[in-house]
Amino acid sequence: MKKPTKIAVLTSGGDAPGMNAAIRAVVRSCAYHKLSCIGVYRGFQGLIEGDFKELGPRTVKNIINRGGTFLKSARSKDFRTEEGRKKAYSNLKNERIEALVVIGGDGTFAGASAFMREFNFPVVGIPGTIDNDINGTDFTIGYDTALNTVVEAIDKIRDTANSHNRLFLVEVMGRDAGDIALNAGIGAGAEEILIPEQNMGRGRLLESLSRSKKSGKTSSIVVVSEGDEAGKNIFGLAKYIEENLTEYEVRVTVLGHIQRGGSPSCYDRVLASRLGVGAVDALLRGETNVMIGIVHNSVVSVPFSEAIKGSNAIDEELIRVADIISI
Amino acid sequence: MKKPTKIAVLTSGGDAPGMNAAIRAVVRSCAYHKLSCIGVYRGFQGLIEGDFKELGPRTVKNIINRGGTFLKSARSKDFRTEEGRKKAYSNLKNERIEALVVIGGDGTFAGASAFMREFNFPVVGIPGTIDNDINGTDFTIGYDTALNTVVEAIDKIRDTANSHNRLFLVEVMGRDAGDIALNAGIGAGAEEILIPEQNMGRGRLLESLSRSKKSGKTSSIVVVSEGDEAGKNIFGLAKYIEENLTEYEVRVTVLGHIQRGGSPSCYDRVLASRLGVGAVDALLRGETNVMIGIVHNSVVSVPFSEAIKGSNAIDEELIRVADIISI
Amino acid sequence: MKKPTKIAVLTSGGDAPGMNAAIRAVVRSCAYHKLSCIGVYRGFQGLIEGDFKELGPRTVKNIINRGGTFLKSARSKDFRTEEGRKKAYSNLKNERIEALVVIGGDGTFAGASAFMREFNFPVVGIPGTIDNDINGTDFTIGYDTALNTVVEAIDKIRDTANSHNRLFLVEVMGRDAGDIALNAGIGAGAEEILIPEQNMGRGRLLESLSRSKKSGKTSSIVVVSEGDEAGKNIFGLAKYIEENLTEYEVRVTVLGHIQRGGSPSCYDRVLASRLGVGAVDALLRGETNVMIGIVHNSVVSVPFSEAIKGSNAIDEELIRVADIISI
Amino acid sequence: MKKPTKIAVLTSGGDAPGMNAAIRAVVRSCAYHKLSCIGVYRGFQGLIEGDFKELGPRTVKNIINRGGTFLKSARSKDFRTEEGRKKAYSNLKNERIEALVVIGGDGTFAGASAFMREFNFPVVGIPGTIDNDINGTDFTIGYDTALNTVVEAIDKIRDTANSHNRLFLVEVMGRDAGDIALNAGIGAGAEEILIPEQNMGRGRLLESLSRSKKSGKTSSIVVVSEGDEAGKNIFGLAKYIEENLTEYEVRVTVLGHIQRGGSPSCYDRVLASRLGVGAVDALLRGETNVMIGIVHNSVVSVPFSEAIKGSNAIDEELIRVADIISI
C-alpha cells in the first residue's frame, strides 16, 4: 500500500469523553506529516451523505477538554445496505481520500472492517467507548472519565445514605461488561457490586447485606451493572430487599447518561492523544484493518477481528480486592 | 424568657448540603457565647431515645465542606404520638437543655412548633432543604448547591445530546416547587422547562419543540420538575413525544439522589454559617417559635406559622427570561 | 430617543465566568425583539478596528457553560485618545449600529460613559468581574463562581494542612475589595481573614494565631486578600510568622488566575441571563448611560456615575460571623 | 519468618490523595485475615512517641474519598538518630506489633529499609506520592489525581489566556521528575512543556513560541516542571520572554499545594486498595524490605533497594506525542 496523502476521520456509536481529543490528535498528526485531513460528520451516515469538512490544526483548538464529539455521531441504517456503502466509497474516492480513521466501539469496528474488505479501502480504528469492552486494548477512551463520574456521583449519594441509614442501589452503565461497576464500586467504597461476569443472585446478596448489617454497617451502597441479571429489574430488586430485610429503607438511582459526558480526565486526554497519533502512524506504515490500542502502557496494533471478539474476562484479583475492602 | 445556658441542635427531614456547616455554626456560636451545646442524633427520634452528645468547637472541625449531616436524620413515627413527645421533653429536662435548634424543612418546623406549644419549650428553626420551598426566606440551605449539581449533570448530558442530535428529558427534584427546575433550566440552557406552578401541558410542549426544530436546533434538553403533572409520568411523556415528533430520539434521565449530596457551594456554606449564628442570637434575645431566614441578604426571624405556609410564588421575570433566552 | 433596531455588544477588562452567558442573553434577547445584534471582538479596541460579526441565536449555542469570553477582551490605549474614539464612533455609524451593550467592570463603565457623553451614543453596561467591587449591584457576574473556585482550592490545601499540622497563607483576588476573601474565607473555614477594609496588622494576626494554637488547633488557613496591606508582601508575612510562632511551619499559595476561569456556577449563569435580557429591555425603554444590576434579587438600572463610585462597604455582620465560627 | 498477627501502618513524607484509601485497605485486609491493625500517627515521629491507635474496619469508613492522610504525616529528625530508632523499635515490641506497613515516597522507603536492617523488623512499603518518581512501579498513589487537578486548573487558566491572547507560564510539581508536567501538559493542550529530563533552554523555547505565533496561535500555555532549570526562576523566565517576544503579555501561575489535595480519582482509589491488600498479602507470605507496586496492571513486590534508585526515564513516545499535537 502506498502512503496516503489525504485521511478522513469520523466518530461513530455512543459518544465518549476524549473523542474530541482523539480527533484533534489525528488532525494535528496529519498536519505534522503534511497530510490533508477531512472530518466526516455524523459517522457512517455522513460518509454516505458526503458531509465532509477539511480540518486544520487551528480548527481543533480548545476542544481537548470537551466531552462528546464535535463531529457528531449517528446510527446509520443506510450503511448496512450495499447501496449505502457504495455511495460512501464513491464519496471518498471523489474527495481523493485515501484512508479512514474511525473512532468508536465494536459495532463501529465491525462496520469499518466489512467496508475495508468490500472496497479494499484502508481503515484504522481507535477504541472510544466508556464501557471498556474492547478486546486487545487495556483501556478504551472515555472509560477513566466515566469511572470518575460514577465515583463522584456515588460520593454524593453516600452523603444521603449516611445521613439516613439507607441502602442505595446504584445502576451504572457498561453493557455486558462489569468493568465500570467493579472499578467504580471499589472506588466508591460500595458494600456490594453486581456484575454480569459473576451472577451473584438475589439470595446471596441478601445474605451478604444481612451480614453487613450485623457487623455494624448502618448504610450501604450496592453498585449494579446494567448488564447484570439483577440490574435488568433494579426496582424489582429494591422491592425484594425491602420485603426481606426490613431494617433497610431502599432507594434506587439509575445514573444514566451523565456517565457518557463531561470533560475528559487527564488520562483519557493523554490516551486519546497517543492513539490518535498512533492511528496516523499506522496508516503511514501501511497498516489497515487494525485497531490502535494500549497494552501495558504501549501503543499497539490489533486486527479488527481480534478487537471485536468481546472484552477480556474480569480480573479475579479485583474481585478479591472488592471482597476484602468491603468487609 | 431567661437566656438559655444549654442548647441542643438536631437535623431532621431530607438531608441537604450545608447542614453540617449550620451545625458547626450553632456549636461554635454556643462556644463563643459560653453556652453548652448538645448534638441530638437522628432528629426527633434521637430526642426521644436520648441519643445526645456534647459538641465543642473542635468536634465540628473539618465538616464545613461535607455534604449530608453528621448528626444524621430520620423519620420519627414516635414523635407524632403524645407519649413520644413527652419522652423527648423529659430527656431535654433531664439534660438541663433549655432550648432547641432544629435544621430542616417545613415538616420539621411543623413538628417543632407543635412541640413548642405543647411544652412551652424554646425552639428556633433553620431552613435546610434543597427544594427552596419555605416561605419567609429567599433561600434555603442546600438549594444553591443542588442547582450547581443539576447544572453540571445537564452539562454532561448535553455533550451526548449534541453528539447525537437527541432530545433529553431530565427530571429534577423540588417537590411542589419549581425553583430548582426553573433556575437550573435557565442555567443549563434548557430549551423547555416544565414546572408545577405553570402547567404547560403536553400539547404546548409539542408545539414548542416543533418550532425549535424548525428554527435550526438539532438537540434539546427539557427540564422537568418532579412536581409537574408531566413529570409524574416522564417515561410516558417521552413516548408521547417520540410518537408525535418523529425527527427526535428521546431519552430520559432522572437525576435522583445525587441532587441531595455533595460538598456545599460557598454560598450555602456562608448562608448556613450566618443562619447558625443567627439562631443562637435569636435564642439569646429570647425569641422562640421562629425560623431564621435570609431576606434581601439580611438575616431575619420569621414565625414558624409563616414559614410553613408553602413557598413563594414563582418569579414571573424568571419565566420571561427563560422564554427569551431559549429562543 | 427612538428605539434602536441594531445593537452591538462587547466585553472589556478582566474576563469573568458568565460573560459568555451574558453575551448569549443579549444576542437572544435581540432575536426575541427582532433587533439585529453585532458582536464586537476585543473590547473597545475592536470597536476602533471595526472587528465586528453579526450574532444570531444559533451562533451563541453551547457557550452558556464556558468560562472566559468568546468575544475576547483587550486593553485599548487607542480608546483613550480622541482620535481612537472618533474612529470607534464612525465604525458604529457606518454599520448603522444604534446602541451598545458593554460587559465589564468599573474601568469599562468609565470608558463607556465618557463615550456616551462625547458622541451622545446610547450605552448600557452589565457588571462582569469576579471582584464584586461595583456600586449599585449586590453581585457582579463571575463573583459567585470565583468564590466556589477559591473554596474548592482551599479545601484541597486543607487536606495537606491537616495532614502536616501546618499554617497556610492563601492569597486570593479582589483588587481593593475584600468580598472574595471574606466570603470564601468563611466558606473555607479559614482561621483568619485579612481584608483591605480592616487592616488587622501583623501583631494582631500573631496574637490571634497564638490563641488558636492554645485552643487546640493543629493547622490553620489564613486567607489574605491581594488588596490587604499584609497581602502585598505575603512571603514576608510568612517569614514573620515563622520567626515569631516557632510551632508552625508556614506555607504560601497564591491562587492566581485559576480564580478568573472555569465553568460558571448556576447562579452566575442565571444572573448573566437576567442582566443580558435587562440590558436590551433598558435600551428598548430608551435608557442610556446606566448599568443593569441586581438589588434585592430584582433587576435595576443604576447610572454609570453611581456604579463607578467604588464598592459598597464590607458587611459588618459577615465579619462578626467570621469571628464567631473560627473560634 | 513466621506470619505476623499484629501489623502497624503509618504514612510519611508529603501527603498524597489516596493515602486514606491505602490505609483503609490495610486495615480491612487485616480484619479479613483476622490480624490486629494499629495506626501510627505522624509517621516515624509517632513511632518514636508511641502515638498508636487500634484500627478496626468501621474506624476507616467514609475515608476512601478524602484527600490527605488521617494518620497525619510529619518530618522526624529523631528517626535519623540511633536513639530515636531504638525507641521506635521498643515501642513496637511493647505493643507486640510484628510488622510495619509504610506509605510514602523514596525518603520513607530509605528510612524504613534502614530500620528493617538495623532491627530485623519486617517492613513493607506502598508508594504514595503525587510525583510518580519511584522506581519499580508504573504509578504511585496520588499521581493520577494530581494530573486531573493540574489539568482542571489549566483549563481555567486557558479561559483567560484565550480571552486576552496571553501567554501563561504554569509551574507544576514533580520534584526531579517531569511526569506531572509532561502528562498534564499533553492533557491540558499546552503549547510547550519544560521538564528536567530534557533541558530545552530559553533560546529554543523562544524560537518555538515565535513559530507558534506565526502559525496563528493567539494564546499559549507553557507548563513548567518545578525541577526544570527554567522552572527554578519562573518569574525571570517570564520577564525574558516579554523582553524578547513583544507581542505577548506573559503571566505566571504557580499551582502550588492544591496539587497535593483533593478527593482521589477512581484510579487512585482502586490502586490504593489493591496495593493496601497487596501489602498485607506480602507480609503474610513472609516478605519484607519490599515495596508493593503496580507493573503492567499487576501487583508486584520490588526490593526497597530498587525502589529508591530514582524514577524511570521519561517516555520518548510521550515527548513525541506532545510535539505532534501542539503543532
Coordinates of C-alpha atoms in Angstrom, one line a residue, chain B residues 167 190-194 198 200-217 219-222 240-241 244-245 247-248 322-324 326-327, chain C residues 58:
Chain B
L167 CA -33.9 15.2 22.9
A190 CA -32.7 24.1 28.6
E191 CA -35.0 24.5 25.6
E192 CA -38.1 23.9 27.8
I193 CA -38.8 23.9 31.5
L194 CA -41.8 22.2 33.0
Q198 CA -47.3 26.6 35.3
M200 CA -47.8 23.8 30.2
G201 CA -49.4 20.6 29.0
R202 CA -48.2 18.1 26.5
G203 CA -49.7 19.8 23.5
R204 CA -48.0 23.1 24.1
L205 CA -44.7 21.4 24.7
L206 CA -45.0 19.6 21.4
E207 CA -45.7 22.8 19.5
S208 CA -42.8 24.5 21.2
L209 CA -40.3 21.6 20.4
S210 CA -41.6 21.6 16.9
R211 CA -40.9 25.3 16.5
S212 CA -37.4 24.8 17.9
K213 CA -36.6 22.1 15.4
K214 CA -37.7 24.4 12.6
S215 CA -35.5 27.2 13.9
G216 CA -32.5 25.0 13.4
K217 CA -32.0 23.4 16.8
S219 CA -30.7 18.8 20.0
S220 CA -32.8 19.7 23.0
I221 CA -32.9 19.5 26.8
V222 CA -36.2 19.6 28.6
Y240 CA -45.7 10.7 23.6
I241 CA -43.0 13.0 22.1
N244 CA -45.6 12.8 17.7
L245 CA -42.2 14.3 16.8
E247 CA -37.4 13.5 14.0
Y248 CA -36.3 13.1 17.6
A322 CA -36.3 31.5 30.3
D323 CA -38.6 32.1 27.4
I324 CA -36.4 34.8 25.8
S326 CA -34.2 29.7 24.8
I327 CA -35.3 31.3 21.6
Chain C
R58 CA -27.7 29.8 16.9

